[in-house]
Amino acid sequence: MQEKGVINTNQFVWMLFTIITSFTAVEIPALLIVQAGRDAWLAVIGGWVLDILLAIVYAYMGLRFPGQNFVQYSIAILGKHAGRMVGFVFPIFFLVACMFLMRGFSQLVSTFFFPAASLMAILFPALFVAAYAARQGIEVIGRVAEILGPSYLLSIIVIGLLVSPFVEFERLTPQFDEGVYPFLIGSPFILSFYGLCIMMAMFIPHCNRPQNGFLAKFIAVSLGAFFVAVIVILAVAIFGYEQAANIRSPGLELTRMISYGNYLDRLEIIWMLLVTGAGIIVSANLLWAFSLGMAQIVGLSTYKPLVYPAALLVGVLAITSFKSTMEQLRFAEYTFPIFGLFVEGGVEIFLFIAALVLKKRGHPPKMRRMCFHGKNQLS
């Protein structure tokens, strides 16, 4: 079973960019500052380097198994049963990531803008929109990301310029004041969120130029790292790292500082509209990837019947998984990074090594279709 949609390299870049920034723009900068202190911006660079190295593996596997995503080549490498068990990890990871993302956005919107509204009143309408977009396919998601992505990037540049009079760069020094430990902890932490770009393995089979997979990931994660670095640097340079670590959403607080007479005021509302829009389209991406992967594992002819049940499951998990905001923050700080690094790095590197040792290699899509057509089977 294959998604028939095709995306171009530009859409590939902006979809990955929105995935990175949707997770790292809201609560993650504060948690990174907690982990790395003044060295948080250096940890952003360290995570970027590690993610580029990981991207080489994903791009290579996408070319070694043309026309297949990691769910499909898990089966090709490990066989029907073991491959399905390993491939099952990826869709589950996307489901958990979607739950975590939607819970965070809904709670933030509820807390700062609609305190009287229940979490469900914000969460479920957003999930419905995301599920509707997911059912339309990757081409629709790509076109929306192509609009939202540049706007999102431009917004952080404008915010940086407008708050620049408040910046005191001496607050960023000294570096490595507490040794290299904060940097060594912060880099893998932010990598676990950059690493959500393993979605590139789902995009490569649908890109009109699969060989551009690494280039797209390199551009996207570089822009995403720049985005996060701007927020972290501004937060520490304006608030100081002790105070910035206690701010739930540094990016939102930075926009709330902007006030120039009667001309520029309350810009946080515009910024949150962009953030929320990007979050919804990323949730659509995650629902699409989960549904497509599960359909391929169980052998369904189409992924679309799974999208709305998956969205409902995400909503239920988002409501019931955390008893308090503190539990949610602990999940973001400890549980999700460990799970993320295991899936993003551990499982994929295992498949990479297994493919080399077992000398497994895919066939070009046309050859595969001809082969299976002769056997009257589905790829």
XYZ file of C-alpha atoms in Angstrom, residues 97-364:
268
model
C 4.841 12.652 19.648
C 1.479 13.854 18.328
C -0.104 13.416 21.744
C 2.725 15.324 23.420
C 2.632 18.143 20.861
C -1.135 18.656 20.941
C -1.275 18.513 24.723
C 1.438 21.171 24.991
C -0.126 23.536 22.466
C -3.649 23.170 23.819
C -2.533 23.766 27.373
C -0.480 26.801 26.386
C -3.362 28.365 24.449
C -5.743 27.592 27.301
C -3.448 29.037 29.979
C -2.428 32.265 28.242
C -5.427 33.126 26.069
C -8.559 31.179 27.112
C -8.189 30.363 30.813
C -11.915 29.784 31.177
C -12.023 27.197 28.378
C -11.502 23.502 29.051
C -8.548 21.699 27.525
C -10.856 19.467 25.481
C -12.563 22.469 23.904
C -9.240 23.501 22.371
C -7.674 20.084 21.802
C -10.360 18.204 19.883
C -11.211 20.878 17.275
C -7.489 21.237 16.509
C -7.158 17.452 16.199
C -10.155 17.322 13.860
C -8.519 19.881 11.551
C -5.218 17.954 11.699
C -6.982 14.666 10.912
C -8.840 16.234 7.991
C -5.544 17.491 6.557
C -3.914 14.074 7.091
C -6.673 12.377 5.085
C -6.048 14.743 2.180
C -2.537 13.320 1.841
C 1.045 14.477 1.862
C 0.647 16.883 -1.072
C -1.886 19.033 0.799
C 0.233 18.992 3.958
C 3.277 19.988 1.898
C 1.534 22.947 0.262
C 0.342 24.290 3.629
C 3.810 23.869 5.165
C 5.276 25.734 2.191
C 3.243 28.785 3.278
C 3.519 28.453 7.053
C 7.219 27.597 7.195
C 8.658 30.834 5.732
C 6.169 32.916 7.741
C 7.222 31.132 10.909
C 10.915 31.707 10.188
C 10.331 35.372 9.377
C 8.428 35.825 12.651
C 11.397 34.898 14.843
C 13.676 37.234 12.864
C 11.219 40.106 13.359
C 10.873 39.305 17.062
C 14.659 39.282 17.443
C 14.969 42.688 15.817
C 12.169 44.237 17.878
C 13.480 43.038 21.256
C 17.142 43.714 20.439
C 17.228 46.948 22.521
C 16.715 44.826 25.663
C 19.545 42.392 24.913
C 22.576 42.222 27.229
C 25.004 39.730 25.697
C 27.245 39.683 28.763
C 24.561 37.520 30.389
C 25.606 34.734 28.019
C 29.090 34.596 29.540
C 31.124 32.855 30.789
C 30.829 29.673 28.761
C 31.546 26.306 30.383
C 31.458 27.953 33.797
C 30.285 24.618 35.257
C 32.437 22.473 32.975
C 31.336 20.599 29.876
C 28.665 18.531 31.649
C 25.748 20.925 30.903
C 26.731 20.990 27.224
C 27.034 17.188 27.093
C 23.583 16.811 28.665
C 21.902 19.588 26.680
C 23.065 18.421 23.233
C 21.391 14.958 23.349
C 18.342 16.545 24.959
C 17.740 18.960 22.068
C 18.759 16.213 19.598
C 15.778 14.141 20.734
C 13.492 16.903 19.444
C 15.501 17.666 16.303
C 15.390 13.930 15.699
C 11.675 14.033 15.025
C 12.892 14.777 11.532
C 13.224 11.016 11.131
C 10.002 11.821 9.341
C 12.356 12.355 6.387
C 12.318 8.568 5.969
C 8.562 8.787 5.351
C 9.007 11.694 2.919
C 11.871 10.372 0.769
C 9.745 7.783 -1.121
C 7.296 10.567 -2.059
C 9.834 13.222 -3.038
C 10.196 13.872 -6.762
C 13.963 13.880 -6.179
C 14.749 11.283 -3.479
C 18.467 11.995 -3.802
C 17.795 15.406 -2.245
C 16.750 13.845 1.075
C 19.955 14.729 2.906
C 20.052 18.230 1.410
C 16.465 18.867 2.529
C 17.209 17.626 6.032
C 20.422 19.671 6.244
C 18.644 22.890 5.257
C 15.642 22.218 7.495
C 17.588 21.332 10.626
C 19.988 24.251 10.060
C 17.070 26.692 9.843
C 15.434 24.985 12.823
C 18.623 25.213 14.894
C 18.890 28.909 13.991
C 15.266 29.389 15.104
C 15.856 27.693 18.467
C 19.208 29.421 18.988
C 17.596 32.846 18.507
C 14.963 32.083 21.159
C 17.506 30.670 23.617
C 20.037 33.486 23.132
C 17.390 36.205 23.428
C 15.821 34.586 26.493
C 19.136 34.290 28.351
C 20.451 37.675 27.182
C 17.259 39.488 28.226
C 15.963 37.595 31.267
C 19.163 35.944 32.522
C 19.458 32.162 32.527
C 18.065 31.726 36.075
C 14.834 33.523 35.211
C 14.634 32.147 31.658
C 14.728 28.608 33.043
C 11.547 29.345 35.003
C 9.632 30.822 32.069
C 7.315 28.263 30.555
C 7.424 29.669 27.020
C 10.357 32.057 26.441
C 9.287 32.722 22.840
C 5.849 33.854 23.943
C 7.275 36.037 26.706
C 9.633 37.697 24.214
C 6.727 38.654 21.956
C 4.796 40.023 24.936
C 7.647 42.443 25.595
C 7.167 44.147 22.214
C 5.322 47.433 22.583
C 6.012 50.504 20.477
C 3.452 53.195 21.265
C 0.067 52.527 19.698
C 1.532 50.912 16.588
C 2.971 47.595 17.708
C 1.351 45.884 20.651
C -0.050 42.452 21.595
C 2.018 40.732 18.908
C 1.957 37.521 20.921
C -1.510 36.837 19.511
C -0.196 36.897 15.934
C 2.796 34.776 16.884
C 0.643 32.195 18.640
C -1.580 31.955 15.568
C 1.507 31.022 13.545
C 2.713 28.623 16.231
C -0.707 26.971 16.497
C -1.080 26.702 12.719
C 2.330 25.064 12.462
C 1.454 22.745 15.343
C -1.741 21.605 13.641
C -0.002 20.910 10.317
C 2.749 18.998 12.142
C 0.077 16.966 13.938
C -1.421 16.224 10.518
C 2.020 14.997 9.436
C 2.329 12.769 12.490
C -1.194 11.351 12.073
C -0.470 10.701 8.387
C 2.809 8.919 9.212
C 1.223 6.850 11.982
C -1.737 5.800 9.845
C 0.392 5.037 6.777
C 2.888 3.004 8.806
C 0.200 1.002 10.587
C -1.619 0.333 7.312
C 1.607 -1.017 5.817
C 2.253 -3.229 8.836
C -1.217 -4.833 8.860
C -1.564 -4.890 5.056
C -4.443 -2.448 4.490
C -5.008 -1.075 0.998
C -5.343 2.505 2.277
C -4.360 4.385 5.419
C -7.302 6.819 5.452
C -9.741 4.790 7.635
C -7.137 4.884 10.421
C -6.720 8.668 10.569
C -9.794 9.723 12.559
C -9.537 6.838 15.087
C -5.866 7.763 15.532
C -6.833 11.407 16.175
C -9.410 10.298 18.740
C -6.813 8.096 20.454
C -4.364 11.022 20.525
C -7.024 13.227 22.135
C -7.858 10.661 24.818
C -4.188 10.063 25.620
C -3.499 13.809 25.754
C -6.283 14.294 28.294
C -5.600 11.256 30.483
C -1.815 10.773 30.399
C -0.831 13.605 32.753
C -2.388 14.417 36.092
C -0.632 17.763 36.357
C 1.539 20.223 34.492
C 4.519 19.010 36.510
C 4.062 15.459 35.190
C 3.885 16.836 31.660
C 7.143 18.769 32.121
C 8.880 15.718 33.600
C 7.746 13.708 30.573
C 9.194 16.377 28.267
C 12.440 16.604 30.229
C 13.199 12.926 30.798
C 10.835 10.308 29.344
C 10.345 11.650 25.825
C 14.059 12.363 25.162
C 15.017 8.812 26.194
C 12.263 7.266 24.075
C 13.053 9.623 21.203
C 16.781 8.874 21.121
C 16.073 5.147 21.285
C 13.804 5.299 18.219
C 15.537 8.070 16.251
C 19.052 6.785 16.743
C 19.084 3.294 18.215
C 16.489 1.544 16.070
C 17.576 3.164 12.813
C 21.276 2.470 13.395
C 20.341 -1.137 14.185
C 18.518 -1.387 10.843
C 21.468 0.258 9.082
C 23.933 -2.262 10.531
C 21.567 -5.171 9.856
C 21.188 -4.112 6.210
C 24.971 -4.038 5.777
C 25.611 -7.333 7.591
C 22.758 -9.198 5.861
C 23.559 -7.490 2.541
C 19.957 -6.409 2.077
C 19.143 -3.884 -0.589
C 15.909 -2.654 -2.152
C 14.967 -2.537 -5.810
C 13.941 0.515 -7.837
